Amino acid sequence: MAKIVVLYKKPSDAEVFNKHYSSVHVPLAKKIPGLKKHDISAGVVGTPAGSSGIHLVATLYFDSLDARKAGLASPQGQAAAADLANFADGGADFYFFDTKDV
Amino acid sequence: MAKIVVLYKKPSDAEVFNKHYSSVHVPLAKKIPGLKKHDISAGVVGTPAGSSGIHLVATLYFDSLDARKAGLASPQGQAAAADLANFADGGADFYFFDTKDV
C-alpha cells in the first residue's frame, strides 16, 4: 500500500482551519482517483516530550506508488493541492512512500 | 485506531541501520502488548520537492490511546525504546495520535 502522510503544522486559527478542512478539503481529497482510504488524527498530536507543533496528521492510502502518482497528477489531485493555500497557513510536510507490513 | 508514526532521519550508515532495524528492532517492537499492526516504508521516502531527509517511516497501530500508552509503558515497550540508541543515530521524530476515517 502506498501512503501519503501529511503533517499539518499549527495554523494561525485552528477553528478556521478545522472548518475549511472538514467542509472543503476532505471532500476535495476524497475525489482523488485511486484513493482507497483516508484517515486523520482525532484530537491532540503528541510526542514523547508532550505536545507537538503538529495540528493534524492525514494519511491517504493508494494501492501502489503509480496509483498515488496518477491520483495526485489528476485534475482532482491538483484541485486538492491548490486548496492547501486556502487553509494550511502554518505549512505542511508531505511524505510519499510505499509500505510493507512487518 | 491509535497510531504511532516514527520518522527516522537519515542515519550515518544506512546499511547498518537497516540490518539492526530488521533483525533486532522490529522483533522487539512486535512484542509490545496491544500492537495490532505494524508497517514500514519500503524504498524511498519522497516529498513533493523530491527526496526527503527521512530514511524510514514506521507506523504502529493500537486499538486505542490507552492501549498505546500501556504498550509503550510495558517492559517490552521500554525495551524497544531503549534500543533506539543502538541504531537511530540520525534521530527520529515520534508522533502519537488517535485517528478516524474520513
PDB file of C-alpha atoms in Angstrom:
ATOM      1  CA  MET A   1       0.000   0.000   0.000  1.00  0.00           C
ATOM      2  CA  ALA A   2       1.354   3.430  -0.912  1.00  0.00           C
ATOM      3  CA  LYS A   3       0.785   6.240   1.565  1.00  0.00           C
ATOM      4  CA  ILE A   4       0.818   9.985   1.653  1.00  0.00           C
ATOM      5  CA  VAL A   5       1.374  11.266   5.179  1.00  0.00           C
ATOM      6  CA  VAL A   6       0.675  14.963   5.690  1.00  0.00           C
ATOM      7  CA  LEU A   7       1.808  16.717   8.861  1.00  0.00           C
ATOM      8  CA  TYR A   8      -0.097  19.998   9.099  1.00  0.00           C
ATOM      9  CA  LYS A   9       1.691  22.426  11.379  1.00  0.00           C
ATOM     10  CA  LYS A  10      -0.280  24.574  13.769  1.00  0.00           C
ATOM     11  CA  PRO A  11      -2.261  27.166  11.792  1.00  0.00           C
ATOM     12  CA  SER A  12      -2.875  30.759  12.852  1.00  0.00           C
ATOM     13  CA  ASP A  13      -6.515  29.932  13.641  1.00  0.00           C
ATOM     14  CA  ALA A  14      -7.349  26.317  14.437  1.00  0.00           C
ATOM     15  CA  GLU A  15     -11.096  26.862  14.196  1.00  0.00           C
ATOM     16  CA  VAL A  16     -10.859  28.355  10.709  1.00  0.00           C
ATOM     17  CA  PHE A  17      -8.531  25.540   9.660  1.00  0.00           C
ATOM     18  CA  ASN A  18     -10.821  22.834  11.022  1.00  0.00           C
ATOM     19  CA  LYS A  19     -13.923  24.229   9.384  1.00  0.00           C
ATOM     20  CA  HIS A  20     -12.284  24.567   5.979  1.00  0.00           C
ATOM     21  CA  TYR A  21     -10.562  21.218   6.310  1.00  0.00           C
ATOM     22  CA  SER A  22     -13.709  19.225   7.035  1.00  0.00           C
ATOM     23  CA  SER A  23     -16.119  21.106   4.794  1.00  0.00           C
ATOM     24  CA  VAL A  24     -13.907  21.798   1.760  1.00  0.00           C
ATOM     25  CA  HIS A  25     -10.577  19.995   1.787  1.00  0.00           C
ATOM     26  CA  VAL A  26     -11.684  16.494   2.751  1.00  0.00           C
ATOM     27  CA  PRO A  27     -14.449  16.457   0.104  1.00  0.00           C
ATOM     28  CA  LEU A  28     -11.874  17.565  -2.500  1.00  0.00           C
ATOM     29  CA  ALA A  29      -9.347  14.947  -1.387  1.00  0.00           C
ATOM     30  CA  LYS A  30     -11.952  12.192  -1.435  1.00  0.00           C
ATOM     31  CA  LYS A  31     -12.426  12.776  -5.172  1.00  0.00           C
ATOM     32  CA  ILE A  32      -8.804  11.879  -5.946  1.00  0.00           C
ATOM     33  CA  PRO A  33      -8.871   8.859  -8.254  1.00  0.00           C
ATOM     34  CA  GLY A  34      -7.421   5.715  -6.701  1.00  0.00           C
ATOM     35  CA  LEU A  35      -7.758   6.875  -3.099  1.00  0.00           C
ATOM     36  CA  LYS A  36      -8.566   3.720  -1.117  1.00  0.00           C
ATOM     37  CA  LYS A  37      -8.663   5.017   2.433  1.00  0.00           C
ATOM     38  CA  HIS A  38      -8.193   8.322   4.189  1.00  0.00           C
ATOM     39  CA  ASP A  39      -7.777   8.837   7.892  1.00  0.00           C
ATOM     40  CA  ILE A  40      -6.905  11.839  10.002  1.00  0.00           C
ATOM     41  CA  SER A  41      -5.766  12.421  13.538  1.00  0.00           C
ATOM     42  CA  ALA A  42      -8.532  12.925  16.079  1.00  0.00           C
ATOM     43  CA  GLY A  43      -7.546  15.171  18.964  1.00  0.00           C
ATOM     44  CA  VAL A  44      -4.079  16.097  20.062  1.00  0.00           C
ATOM     45  CA  VAL A  45      -0.961  15.016  18.160  1.00  0.00           C
ATOM     46  CA  GLY A  46       1.544  14.259  20.892  1.00  0.00           C
ATOM     47  CA  THR A  47       5.217  13.376  21.122  1.00  0.00           C
ATOM     48  CA  PRO A  48       7.234  11.575  23.795  1.00  0.00           C
ATOM     49  CA  ALA A  49       8.047  15.036  25.233  1.00  0.00           C
ATOM     50  CA  GLY A  50       4.406  16.182  25.298  1.00  0.00           C
ATOM     51  CA  SER A  51       2.704  18.404  22.772  1.00  0.00           C
ATOM     52  CA  SER A  52       3.898  18.730  19.188  1.00  0.00           C
ATOM     53  CA  GLY A  53       3.861  21.549  16.673  1.00  0.00           C
ATOM     54  CA  ILE A  54       1.551  19.439  14.534  1.00  0.00           C
ATOM     55  CA  HIS A  55      -2.123  20.339  14.348  1.00  0.00           C
ATOM     56  CA  LEU A  56      -3.335  17.394  12.266  1.00  0.00           C
ATOM     57  CA  VAL A  57      -1.954  14.307  10.560  1.00  0.00           C
ATOM     58  CA  ALA A  58      -3.676  12.997   7.443  1.00  0.00           C
ATOM     59  CA  THR A  59      -2.892   9.689   5.776  1.00  0.00           C
ATOM     60  CA  LEU A  60      -4.061   8.829   2.270  1.00  0.00           C
ATOM     61  CA  TYR A  61      -3.752   5.266   1.004  1.00  0.00           C
ATOM     62  CA  PHE A  62      -3.388   4.029  -2.580  1.00  0.00           C
ATOM     63  CA  ASP A  63      -2.832   0.572  -3.999  1.00  0.00           C
ATOM     64  CA  SER A  64       0.575   1.440  -5.420  1.00  0.00           C
ATOM     65  CA  LEU A  65       3.078   4.228  -5.978  1.00  0.00           C
ATOM     66  CA  ASP A  66       1.849   4.525  -9.564  1.00  0.00           C
ATOM     67  CA  ALA A  67      -1.751   4.909  -8.386  1.00  0.00           C
ATOM     68  CA  ARG A  68      -0.627   7.592  -5.934  1.00  0.00           C
ATOM     69  CA  LYS A  69       1.271   9.466  -8.659  1.00  0.00           C
ATOM     70  CA  ALA A  70      -1.660   9.275 -11.069  1.00  0.00           C
ATOM     71  CA  GLY A  71      -4.054  10.411  -8.352  1.00  0.00           C
ATOM     72  CA  LEU A  72      -2.027  13.488  -7.475  1.00  0.00           C
ATOM     73  CA  ALA A  73      -1.461  14.340 -11.141  1.00  0.00           C
ATOM     74  CA  SER A  74      -5.196  14.159 -11.916  1.00  0.00           C
ATOM     75  CA  PRO A  75      -7.351  17.301 -12.051  1.00  0.00           C
ATOM     76  CA  GLN A  76      -8.917  16.231  -8.746  1.00  0.00           C
ATOM     77  CA  GLY A  77      -5.473  15.805  -7.172  1.00  0.00           C
ATOM     78  CA  GLN A  78      -4.400  19.178  -8.447  1.00  0.00           C
ATOM     79  CA  ALA A  79      -7.564  20.771  -7.087  1.00  0.00           C
ATOM     80  CA  ALA A  80      -6.903  19.322  -3.635  1.00  0.00           C
ATOM     81  CA  ALA A  81      -3.286  20.527  -3.770  1.00  0.00           C
ATOM     82  CA  ALA A  82      -4.354  24.011  -4.860  1.00  0.00           C
ATOM     83  CA  ASP A  83      -6.755  24.184  -1.915  1.00  0.00           C
ATOM     84  CA  LEU A  84      -3.886  23.912   0.600  1.00  0.00           C
ATOM     85  CA  ALA A  85      -3.192  27.622   0.176  1.00  0.00           C
ATOM     86  CA  ASN A  86      -6.707  28.333   1.449  1.00  0.00           C
ATOM     87  CA  PHE A  87      -6.255  26.950   4.961  1.00  0.00           C
ATOM     88  CA  ALA A  88      -2.796  25.482   5.712  1.00  0.00           C
ATOM     89  CA  ASP A  89      -1.136  28.753   6.640  1.00  0.00           C
ATOM     90  CA  GLY A  90       1.117  27.046   9.189  1.00  0.00           C
ATOM     91  CA  GLY A  91       2.633  24.912   6.436  1.00  0.00           C
ATOM     92  CA  ALA A  92       2.541  21.178   5.937  1.00  0.00           C
ATOM     93  CA  ASP A  93       5.083  18.446   5.340  1.00  0.00           C
ATOM     94  CA  PHE A  94       4.188  15.750   2.815  1.00  0.00           C
ATOM     95  CA  TYR A  95       5.819  12.329   2.713  1.00  0.00           C
ATOM     96  CA  PHE A  96       5.247   9.799  -0.062  1.00  0.00           C
ATOM     97  CA  PHE A  97       6.213   6.147   0.306  1.00  0.00           C
ATOM     98  CA  ASP A  98       5.239   2.579  -0.325  1.00  0.00           C
ATOM     99  CA  THR A  99       4.740   0.357   2.717  1.00  0.00           C
ATOM    100  CA  LYS A 100       5.065  -3.225   3.789  1.00  0.00           C
ATOM    101  CA  ASP A 101       3.759  -4.956   6.875  1.00  0.00           C
ATOM    102  CA  VAL A 102       6.382  -6.255   9.295  1.00  0.00           C
TER     103      VAL A 102
ATOM    104  CA  MET B   1      -7.304   3.328  15.876  1.00  0.00           C
ATOM    105  CA  ALA B   2      -4.402   4.970  17.697  1.00  0.00           C
ATOM    106  CA  LYS B   3      -1.157   5.329  15.790  1.00  0.00           C
ATOM    107  CA  ILE B   4       2.475   5.931  16.480  1.00  0.00           C
ATOM    108  CA  VAL B   5       4.236   7.387  13.436  1.00  0.00           C
ATOM    109  CA  VAL B   6       8.019   7.368  13.577  1.00  0.00           C
ATOM    110  CA  LEU B   7      10.055   9.382  11.078  1.00  0.00           C
ATOM    111  CA  TYR B   8      13.620   8.083  11.193  1.00  0.00           C
ATOM    112  CA  LYS B   9      16.023  10.635   9.800  1.00  0.00           C
ATOM    113  CA  LYS B  10      18.884   9.527   7.591  1.00  0.00           C
ATOM    114  CA  PRO B  11      21.425   7.606   9.687  1.00  0.00           C
ATOM    115  CA  SER B  12      25.186   7.747   9.298  1.00  0.00           C
ATOM    116  CA  ASP B  13      25.206   4.273   7.743  1.00  0.00           C
ATOM    117  CA  ALA B  14      22.002   3.088   6.096  1.00  0.00           C
ATOM    118  CA  GLU B  15      23.185  -0.495   5.786  1.00  0.00           C
ATOM    119  CA  VAL B  16      23.981  -0.758   9.494  1.00  0.00           C
ATOM    120  CA  PHE B  17      20.637   0.854  10.330  1.00  0.00           C
ATOM    121  CA  ASN B  18      18.668  -1.471   8.073  1.00  0.00           C
ATOM    122  CA  LYS B  19      20.333  -4.601   9.397  1.00  0.00           C
ATOM    123  CA  HIS B  20      19.759  -3.676  13.034  1.00  0.00           C
ATOM    124  CA  TYR B  21      16.261  -2.436  12.318  1.00  0.00           C
ATOM    125  CA  SER B  22      15.045  -5.618  10.685  1.00  0.00           C
ATOM    126  CA  SER B  23      16.925  -8.133  12.806  1.00  0.00           C
ATOM    127  CA  VAL B  24      16.677  -6.519  16.254  1.00  0.00           C
ATOM    128  CA  HIS B  25      14.297  -3.567  16.441  1.00  0.00           C
ATOM    129  CA  VAL B  26      11.291  -4.968  14.601  1.00  0.00           C
ATOM    130  CA  PRO B  27      11.310  -8.173  16.665  1.00  0.00           C
ATOM    131  CA  LEU B  28      11.455  -6.056  19.849  1.00  0.00           C
ATOM    132  CA  ALA B  29       8.634  -3.787  18.662  1.00  0.00           C
ATOM    133  CA  LYS B  30       6.452  -6.722  17.701  1.00  0.00           C
ATOM    134  CA  LYS B  31       6.481  -7.861  21.335  1.00  0.00           C
ATOM    135  CA  ILE B  32       4.792  -4.637  22.525  1.00  0.00           C
ATOM    136  CA  PRO B  33       1.474  -5.638  24.127  1.00  0.00           C
ATOM    137  CA  GLY B  34      -1.563  -4.395  22.221  1.00  0.00           C
ATOM    138  CA  LEU B  35       0.250  -3.802  18.927  1.00  0.00           C
ATOM    139  CA  LYS B  36      -2.320  -4.643  16.239  1.00  0.00           C
ATOM    140  CA  LYS B  37      -0.425  -3.824  13.067  1.00  0.00           C
ATOM    141  CA  HIS B  38       2.992  -2.514  12.148  1.00  0.00           C
ATOM    142  CA  ASP B  39       4.040  -1.273   8.746  1.00  0.00           C
ATOM    143  CA  ILE B  40       7.152   0.448   7.482  1.00  0.00           C
ATOM    144  CA  SER B  41       8.106   2.371   4.395  1.00  0.00           C
ATOM    145  CA  ALA B  42       9.550   0.292   1.570  1.00  0.00           C
ATOM    146  CA  GLY B  43      12.037   2.157  -0.572  1.00  0.00           C
ATOM    147  CA  VAL B  44      12.486   5.884  -0.850  1.00  0.00           C
ATOM    148  CA  VAL B  45      10.531   8.351   1.301  1.00  0.00           C
ATOM    149  CA  GLY B  46       9.806  11.224  -1.065  1.00  0.00           C
ATOM    150  CA  THR B  47       8.302  14.684  -0.831  1.00  0.00           C
ATOM    151  CA  PRO B  48       6.665  16.923  -3.426  1.00  0.00           C
ATOM    152  CA  ALA B  49      10.103  18.526  -3.950  1.00  0.00           C
ATOM    153  CA  GLY B  50      11.872  15.175  -4.422  1.00  0.00           C
ATOM    154  CA  SER B  51      13.906  13.319  -1.834  1.00  0.00           C
ATOM    155  CA  SER B  52      13.394  13.809   1.889  1.00  0.00           C
ATOM    156  CA  GLY B  53      15.684  13.689   4.887  1.00  0.00           C
ATOM    157  CA  ILE B  54      13.707  10.695   6.125  1.00  0.00           C
ATOM    158  CA  HIS B  55      15.223   7.242   5.864  1.00  0.00           C
ATOM    159  CA  LEU B  56      12.264   5.202   7.059  1.00  0.00           C
ATOM    160  CA  VAL B  57       8.711   5.725   8.305  1.00  0.00           C
ATOM    161  CA  ALA B  58       7.228   3.218  10.745  1.00  0.00           C
ATOM    162  CA  THR B  59       3.592   3.144  11.808  1.00  0.00           C
ATOM    163  CA  LEU B  60       2.371   1.165  14.805  1.00  0.00           C
ATOM    164  CA  TYR B  61      -1.349   0.670  15.348  1.00  0.00           C
ATOM    165  CA  PHE B  62      -3.220   0.105  18.602  1.00  0.00           C
ATOM    166  CA  ASP B  63      -6.919  -0.155  19.372  1.00  0.00           C
ATOM    167  CA  SER B  64      -6.954   2.987  21.496  1.00  0.00           C
ATOM    168  CA  LEU B  65      -4.810   5.706  23.048  1.00  0.00           C
ATOM    169  CA  ASP B  66      -4.924   3.825  26.338  1.00  0.00           C
ATOM    170  CA  ALA B  67      -3.680   0.648  24.663  1.00  0.00           C
ATOM    171  CA  ARG B  68      -0.858   2.649  23.052  1.00  0.00           C
ATOM    172  CA  LYS B  69       0.120   4.185  26.381  1.00  0.00           C
ATOM    173  CA  ALA B  70       0.060   0.839  28.140  1.00  0.00           C
ATOM    174  CA  GLY B  71       2.076  -0.757  25.342  1.00  0.00           C
ATOM    175  CA  LEU B  72       4.835   1.841  25.489  1.00  0.00           C
ATOM    176  CA  ALA B  73       4.908   1.762  29.282  1.00  0.00           C
ATOM    177  CA  SER B  74       5.293  -2.027  29.358  1.00  0.00           C
ATOM    178  CA  PRO B  75       8.713  -3.674  29.746  1.00  0.00           C
ATOM    179  CA  GLN B  76       8.533  -4.658  26.072  1.00  0.00           C
ATOM    180  CA  GLY B  77       7.769  -1.081  25.067  1.00  0.00           C
ATOM    181  CA  GLN B  78      10.609   0.206  27.180  1.00  0.00           C
ATOM    182  CA  ALA B  79      12.975  -2.345  25.642  1.00  0.00           C
ATOM    183  CA  ALA B  80      12.033  -1.210  22.140  1.00  0.00           C
ATOM    184  CA  ALA B  81      12.503   2.440  23.139  1.00  0.00           C
ATOM    185  CA  ALA B  82      15.883   1.710  24.719  1.00  0.00           C
ATOM    186  CA  ASP B  83      17.005   0.007  21.509  1.00  0.00           C
ATOM    187  CA  LEU B  84      16.649   3.256  19.516  1.00  0.00           C
ATOM    188  CA  ALA B  85      20.033   4.398  20.800  1.00  0.00           C
ATOM    189  CA  ASN B  86      21.603   1.366  19.120  1.00  0.00           C
ATOM    190  CA  PHE B  87      20.786   2.311  15.529  1.00  0.00           C
ATOM    191  CA  ALA B  88      18.837   5.586  15.109  1.00  0.00           C
ATOM    192  CA  ASP B  89      21.863   7.877  15.162  1.00  0.00           C
ATOM    193  CA  GLY B  90      20.220  10.332  12.748  1.00  0.00           C
ATOM    194  CA  GLY B  91      17.426  10.891  15.224  1.00  0.00           C
ATOM    195  CA  ALA B  92      13.729  10.151  14.933  1.00  0.00           C
ATOM    196  CA  ASP B  93      10.507  12.087  15.386  1.00  0.00           C
ATOM    197  CA  PHE B  94       7.634  10.298  17.116  1.00  0.00           C
ATOM    198  CA  TYR B  95       4.002  11.348  16.795  1.00  0.00           C
ATOM    199  CA  PHE B  96       1.181   9.847  18.857  1.00  0.00           C
ATOM    200  CA  PHE B  97      -2.470  10.300  17.915  1.00  0.00           C
ATOM    201  CA  ASP B  98      -5.843   8.712  17.625  1.00  0.00           C
ATOM    202  CA  THR B  99      -7.379   8.520  14.150  1.00  0.00           C
ATOM    203  CA  LYS B 100     -10.721   8.497  12.450  1.00  0.00           C
ATOM    204  CA  ASP B 101     -11.627   7.623   8.885  1.00  0.00           C
ATOM    205  CA  VAL B 102     -12.939  10.466   6.760  1.00  0.00           C
TER     206      VAL B 102
END
